[in-house]
């Protein structure tokens, strides 16, 4: 049974209109410029109290290196983090707070590329940028461990990036991928997504489908670069999926987990009853449970 605190957060999401803002195509297109006027990609002051942030630039885009205070950058390894936001929204303070907390608890440096967003940029810009940022980290890390970490659209990008590298016969040095609420099929064709939609306090199938079309920019939504559900699973780093049952993305996340399991690929699947999209970003017993697991996986 879900905790009272998680019910509280679900209620907050509903009354603050998070779902209404992305309920369909016109709504999400209206919300994109509104959000961008109020959100900046830099880590907030609260995170800088416990972590040092260094900003680099790659192809004109910021890349942040977030390291716990008192620790040399990369001394204990790195976590390559791609944030969620349906490919159209910027990294938000809640992302940074979790990243900062995990950096402190793991001792790892988190590398956070601020990738180009749709609709101004599509998958043919965003995904190559993410790959370039990852390859730059591999070169920097040397023999230090690297893990990949992502949520929602960012989690899907982690998988798509790895699939592309493996398809080209290249290595992926990451020890694992830890994924929160991954968006595995941009088309959201699984009937289970529609069934969950009325109970999801945050996401809407129609709004996400529009965001997927913006990111694809005319490409087939079943292309693995957009929907990694349809890509390969062989040769990938171990994948660890965390998803809630009140998340419209859950049916496709579970389908991908089943695909991994059937192929004998190294993986784990963690389904949290009653949890909504990306619940580990909001304080609750269920978030604490998930975050303990993240620390364990990111320090192996």
Short mmCIF file of C-alpha atoms in Angstrom, two decimals:
data_model
loop_
_atom_site.label_atom_id
_atom_site.label_comp_id
_atom_site.label_asym_id
_atom_site.label_seq_id
_atom_site.Cartn_x
_atom_site.Cartn_y
_atom_site.Cartn_z
CA UNK A 1 0.00 0.00 0.00
CA UNK A 2 1.30 3.45 -0.92
CA UNK A 3 2.29 5.72 1.96
CA UNK A 4 0.31 8.77 3.07
CA UNK A 5 3.22 10.97 1.96
CA UNK A 6 3.10 9.59 -1.58
CA UNK A 7 -0.67 10.17 -1.68
CA UNK A 8 0.01 13.74 -0.58
CA UNK A 9 2.43 14.32 -3.44
CA UNK A 10 0.03 12.80 -5.98
CA UNK A 11 -2.64 15.22 -4.73
CA UNK A 12 -0.21 18.14 -4.98
CA UNK A 13 0.59 17.22 -8.58
CA UNK A 14 -3.09 17.16 -9.43
CA UNK A 15 -4.10 20.42 -7.77
CA UNK A 16 -1.10 22.32 -9.14
CA UNK A 17 -2.09 21.39 -12.69
CA UNK A 18 1.02 19.52 -13.75
CA UNK A 19 -1.04 17.11 -15.79
CA UNK A 20 -3.38 19.76 -17.22
CA UNK A 21 -0.35 21.63 -18.54
CA UNK A 22 0.57 18.69 -20.80
CA UNK A 23 -2.83 17.02 -21.28
CA UNK A 24 -2.75 17.24 -25.10
CA UNK A 25 -0.86 18.69 -28.04
CA UNK A 26 -2.01 22.32 -27.75
CA UNK A 27 -1.46 22.31 -23.98
CA UNK A 28 2.10 21.05 -24.10
CA UNK A 29 3.02 23.44 -26.93
CA UNK A 30 1.67 26.33 -24.83
CA UNK A 31 3.51 25.14 -21.72
CA UNK A 32 6.95 24.81 -23.33
CA UNK A 33 7.71 28.56 -23.63
CA UNK A 34 6.03 29.27 -20.28
CA UNK A 35 8.33 26.82 -18.46
CA UNK A 36 11.43 28.04 -20.25
CA UNK A 37 10.84 31.60 -19.06
CA UNK A 38 11.05 30.48 -15.44
CA UNK A 39 13.59 27.62 -15.41
CA UNK A 40 17.36 27.83 -15.85
CA UNK A 41 19.63 24.84 -16.27
CA UNK A 42 22.16 25.81 -13.56
CA UNK A 43 22.17 23.85 -10.28
CA UNK A 44 20.32 25.71 -7.49
CA UNK A 45 22.04 27.24 -4.47
CA UNK A 46 20.80 24.49 -2.14
CA UNK A 47 22.79 21.91 -4.13
CA UNK A 48 25.90 24.07 -4.13
CA UNK A 49 25.96 23.96 -0.33
CA UNK A 50 27.06 20.31 -0.47
CA UNK A 51 28.58 20.00 -3.95
CA UNK A 52 31.01 21.87 -6.15
CA UNK A 53 29.78 22.51 -9.68
CA UNK A 54 32.08 23.07 -12.63
CA UNK A 55 30.61 24.10 -15.98
CA UNK A 56 32.21 23.04 -19.23
CA UNK A 57 30.98 23.62 -22.77
CA UNK A 58 30.51 21.11 -25.57
CA UNK A 59 29.28 22.24 -28.99
CA UNK A 60 27.96 25.39 -27.38
CA UNK A 61 25.94 23.49 -24.76
CA UNK A 62 26.72 23.42 -21.01
CA UNK A 63 28.00 20.27 -19.34
CA UNK A 64 28.09 20.31 -15.54
CA UNK A 65 30.39 18.32 -13.29
CA UNK A 66 28.86 18.02 -9.80
CA UNK A 67 31.22 16.69 -7.12
CA UNK A 68 30.70 16.40 -3.35
CA UNK A 69 32.65 19.04 -1.45
CA UNK A 70 35.97 17.79 -0.14
CA UNK A 71 36.37 15.18 -2.90
CA UNK A 72 38.48 15.60 -6.02
CA UNK A 73 36.48 15.53 -9.22
CA UNK A 74 36.13 11.97 -10.45
CA UNK A 75 38.30 10.52 -7.69
CA UNK A 76 35.81 7.70 -6.99
CA UNK A 77 34.26 7.51 -10.44
CA UNK A 78 31.53 9.17 -12.47
CA UNK A 79 27.80 9.00 -13.11
CA UNK A 80 26.62 10.19 -16.53
CA UNK A 81 23.15 11.66 -15.99
CA UNK A 82 20.54 12.53 -18.61
CA UNK A 83 17.51 14.39 -17.26
CA UNK A 84 13.87 13.89 -18.13
CA UNK A 85 11.39 16.42 -19.47
CA UNK A 86 9.73 14.75 -22.47
CA UNK A 87 12.60 16.00 -24.68
CA UNK A 88 11.06 19.50 -24.55
CA UNK A 89 11.56 20.70 -20.95
CA UNK A 90 14.77 21.80 -19.24
CA UNK A 91 16.34 20.17 -16.20
CA UNK A 92 14.53 21.42 -13.06
CA UNK A 93 15.61 21.96 -9.43
CA UNK A 94 14.11 18.63 -8.32
CA UNK A 95 16.44 16.85 -10.73
CA UNK A 96 19.40 18.71 -9.29
CA UNK A 97 18.43 18.04 -5.68
CA UNK A 98 18.33 14.28 -6.24
CA UNK A 99 21.56 14.37 -8.24
CA UNK A 100 23.24 16.36 -5.47
CA UNK A 101 22.04 13.98 -2.78
CA UNK A 102 23.22 10.95 -4.74
CA UNK A 103 26.58 12.58 -5.43
CA UNK A 104 27.10 13.09 -1.69
CA UNK A 105 25.94 9.57 -0.79
CA UNK A 106 27.99 7.83 -3.50
CA UNK A 107 31.07 10.05 -3.57
CA UNK A 108 30.77 10.08 -7.37
CA UNK A 109 31.04 13.03 -9.73
CA UNK A 110 27.80 13.43 -11.69
CA UNK A 111 28.25 14.63 -15.26
CA UNK A 112 25.13 16.41 -16.50
CA UNK A 113 24.99 17.40 -20.19
CA UNK A 114 22.35 20.03 -20.96
CA UNK A 115 21.25 18.55 -24.27
CA UNK A 116 19.39 20.51 -26.98
CA UNK A 117 15.60 20.37 -26.67
CA UNK A 118 12.71 19.91 -29.07
CA UNK A 119 10.95 21.38 -30.94
CA UNK A 120 13.90 23.60 -31.91
CA UNK A 121 16.15 20.51 -32.07
CA UNK A 122 15.24 16.91 -32.79
CA UNK A 123 16.69 13.47 -32.09
CA UNK A 124 19.29 13.95 -34.83
CA UNK A 125 20.81 16.76 -32.77
CA UNK A 126 20.10 15.73 -29.18
CA UNK A 127 21.22 12.10 -29.32
CA UNK A 128 24.56 12.74 -31.11
CA UNK A 129 25.27 15.46 -28.55
CA UNK A 130 24.60 13.02 -25.71
CA UNK A 131 26.88 10.46 -27.35
CA UNK A 132 29.65 13.02 -27.76
CA UNK A 133 29.32 14.02 -24.11
CA UNK A 134 29.47 10.39 -23.04
CA UNK A 135 32.53 9.64 -25.16
CA UNK A 136 34.25 12.72 -23.75
CA UNK A 137 33.57 11.39 -20.26
CA UNK A 138 34.99 7.97 -21.14
CA UNK A 139 38.18 9.66 -22.32
CA UNK A 140 38.36 11.73 -19.13
CA UNK A 141 37.55 8.87 -16.76
CA UNK A 142 40.40 6.57 -17.76
CA UNK A 143 40.14 3.53 -15.49
CA UNK A 144 37.64 5.15 -13.12
CA UNK A 145 34.17 3.54 -13.09
CA UNK A 146 31.29 5.11 -15.02
CA UNK A 147 27.60 4.47 -14.49
CA UNK A 148 24.71 5.84 -16.55
CA UNK A 149 21.66 7.31 -14.82
CA UNK A 150 18.53 8.84 -16.27
CA UNK A 151 14.87 9.51 -15.76
CA UNK A 152 11.94 9.48 -18.19
CA UNK A 153 13.11 10.81 -21.59
CA UNK A 154 16.68 10.94 -20.28
CA UNK A 155 16.47 7.28 -19.31
CA UNK A 156 15.34 6.41 -22.82
CA UNK A 157 18.26 8.42 -24.23
CA UNK A 158 20.68 6.38 -22.10
CA UNK A 159 19.37 3.19 -23.68
CA UNK A 160 19.20 4.58 -27.23
CA UNK A 161 22.74 5.88 -26.92
CA UNK A 162 24.02 2.49 -25.77
CA UNK A 163 22.06 0.66 -28.48
CA UNK A 164 23.64 2.84 -31.16
CA UNK A 165 27.15 2.21 -29.88
CA UNK A 166 26.61 -1.54 -29.66
CA UNK A 167 25.04 -1.62 -33.14
CA UNK A 168 28.21 -0.01 -34.50
CA UNK A 169 30.34 -2.62 -32.77
CA UNK A 170 31.69 -0.11 -30.26
CA UNK A 171 32.10 -0.70 -26.53
CA UNK A 172 30.01 0.85 -23.77
CA UNK A 173 32.23 1.17 -20.73
CA UNK A 174 29.40 1.96 -18.29
CA UNK A 175 29.13 -0.57 -15.47
CA UNK A 176 25.35 -0.20 -15.39
CA UNK A 177 22.36 1.92 -16.34
CA UNK A 178 20.01 2.95 -13.52
CA UNK A 179 16.75 4.21 -14.99
CA UNK A 180 13.77 5.93 -13.36
CA UNK A 181 10.43 5.79 -15.21
CA UNK A 182 11.98 5.27 -18.67
CA UNK A 183 9.94 6.40 -21.70
CA UNK A 184 10.46 3.34 -23.86
CA UNK A 185 7.96 3.97 -26.71
CA UNK A 186 7.38 7.57 -27.78
CA UNK A 187 4.16 6.54 -29.55
CA UNK A 188 2.67 5.07 -26.35
CA UNK A 189 0.68 2.53 -28.34
CA UNK A 190 0.38 -0.01 -25.52
CA UNK A 191 -3.31 -0.08 -24.48
CA UNK A 192 -2.17 -0.30 -20.87
CA UNK A 193 -0.99 3.32 -21.03
CA UNK A 194 -4.52 4.52 -21.80
CA UNK A 195 -5.88 2.39 -18.97
CA UNK A 196 -3.48 3.99 -16.46
CA UNK A 197 -3.92 7.56 -17.77
CA UNK A 198 -6.92 8.44 -15.54
CA UNK A 199 -4.95 7.33 -12.45
CA UNK A 200 -1.66 9.02 -13.42
CA UNK A 201 -1.48 12.37 -11.56
CA UNK A 202 1.36 13.74 -13.69
CA UNK A 203 1.51 12.46 -17.26
CA UNK A 204 -0.97 12.37 -20.13
CA UNK A 205 -0.71 10.01 -23.10
CA UNK A 206 -1.89 12.64 -25.60
CA UNK A 207 0.56 15.28 -24.41
CA UNK A 208 3.48 12.88 -24.43
CA UNK A 209 2.63 11.67 -27.92
CA UNK A 210 2.86 15.27 -29.14
CA UNK A 211 6.23 15.70 -27.43
CA UNK A 212 7.42 12.49 -29.08
CA UNK A 213 6.40 13.78 -32.49
CA UNK A 214 8.28 17.03 -31.89
CA UNK A 215 11.41 15.11 -30.93
CA UNK A 216 11.08 12.73 -33.90
CA UNK A 217 10.46 15.57 -36.37
CA UNK A 218 8.98 13.30 -39.02
CA UNK A 219 10.99 10.16 -38.24
CA UNK A 220 9.30 6.84 -37.52
CA UNK A 221 8.41 6.81 -33.82
CA UNK A 222 9.43 3.13 -33.71
CA UNK A 223 13.02 4.02 -34.61
CA UNK A 224 15.13 2.84 -31.67
CA UNK A 225 16.75 6.26 -31.45
CA UNK A 226 13.36 7.58 -30.34
CA UNK A 227 11.76 4.46 -28.86
CA UNK A 228 14.42 2.12 -27.48
CA UNK A 229 11.77 -0.52 -26.76
CA UNK A 230 12.27 -1.61 -30.39
CA UNK A 231 16.07 -1.76 -30.25
CA UNK A 232 18.52 -4.47 -29.34
CA UNK A 233 19.13 -5.73 -25.81
CA UNK A 234 22.20 -7.87 -26.42
CA UNK A 235 25.59 -6.47 -25.46
CA UNK A 236 24.20 -3.75 -23.20
CA UNK A 237 25.46 -2.87 -19.74
CA UNK A 238 23.31 -4.19 -16.88
CA UNK A 239 20.02 -2.26 -16.84
CA UNK A 240 18.06 -1.54 -13.66
CA UNK A 241 14.54 -0.17 -14.15
CA UNK A 242 12.46 1.61 -11.47
CA UNK A 243 8.82 2.32 -12.31
CA UNK A 244 5.51 2.97 -10.55
CA UNK A 245 2.12 1.43 -11.30
CA UNK A 246 0.40 4.85 -11.63
CA UNK A 247 2.73 5.87 -14.47
CA UNK A 248 1.49 5.68 -18.07
CA UNK A 249 5.04 4.64 -19.02
CA UNK A 250 4.86 1.49 -16.89
CA UNK A 251 3.46 -0.97 -19.48
CA UNK A 252 6.26 -0.26 -21.96
CA UNK A 253 8.91 -0.28 -19.22
CA UNK A 254 7.69 -3.69 -18.14
CA UNK A 255 7.64 -4.89 -21.76
CA UNK A 256 11.27 -3.87 -22.16
CA UNK A 257 12.18 -5.59 -18.88
CA UNK A 258 10.50 -8.75 -20.19
CA UNK A 259 12.50 -8.42 -23.41
CA UNK A 260 15.74 -8.11 -21.42
CA UNK A 261 14.84 -11.10 -19.26
CA UNK A 262 13.91 -13.28 -22.24
CA UNK A 263 17.27 -12.51 -23.86
CA UNK A 264 19.14 -13.35 -20.67
CA UNK A 265 20.51 -9.81 -20.48
CA UNK A 266 21.75 -8.58 -17.09
CA UNK A 267 18.93 -6.55 -15.55
CA UNK A 268 16.62 -5.91 -12.65
CA UNK A 269 13.08 -4.56 -12.59
CA UNK A 270 11.65 -2.70 -9.61
CA UNK A 271 7.92 -1.96 -9.78
CA UNK A 272 6.52 0.22 -6.98
CA UNK A 273 2.82 -0.23 -6.26
CA UNK A 274 0.83 2.99 -6.37
CA UNK A 275 3.78 5.19 -7.33
CA UNK A 276 3.54 7.86 -10.00
CA UNK A 277 6.06 9.10 -12.57
CA UNK A 278 9.54 9.83 -11.17
CA UNK A 279 8.39 9.58 -7.54
CA UNK A 280 11.99 9.35 -6.19
CA UNK A 281 12.31 13.11 -6.73
CA UNK A 282 9.69 13.80 -4.02
CA UNK A 283 10.30 12.85 -0.39
CA UNK A 284 8.39 9.76 0.75
CA UNK A 285 9.16 6.31 2.19
CA UNK A 286 8.95 4.89 -1.33
CA UNK A 287 11.41 7.53 -2.58
CA UNK A 288 13.78 6.68 0.28
CA UNK A 289 13.59 2.99 -0.64
CA UNK A 290 14.37 3.67 -4.28
CA UNK A 291 17.19 6.07 -3.48
CA UNK A 292 18.89 3.54 -1.20
CA UNK A 293 18.83 1.12 -4.14
CA UNK A 294 20.28 3.79 -6.46
CA UNK A 295 23.22 4.35 -4.10
CA UNK A 296 23.93 0.62 -3.99
CA UNK A 297 23.80 0.23 -7.77
CA UNK A 298 25.87 3.35 -8.50
CA UNK A 299 28.69 2.30 -6.18
CA UNK A 300 29.21 -1.23 -7.44
#
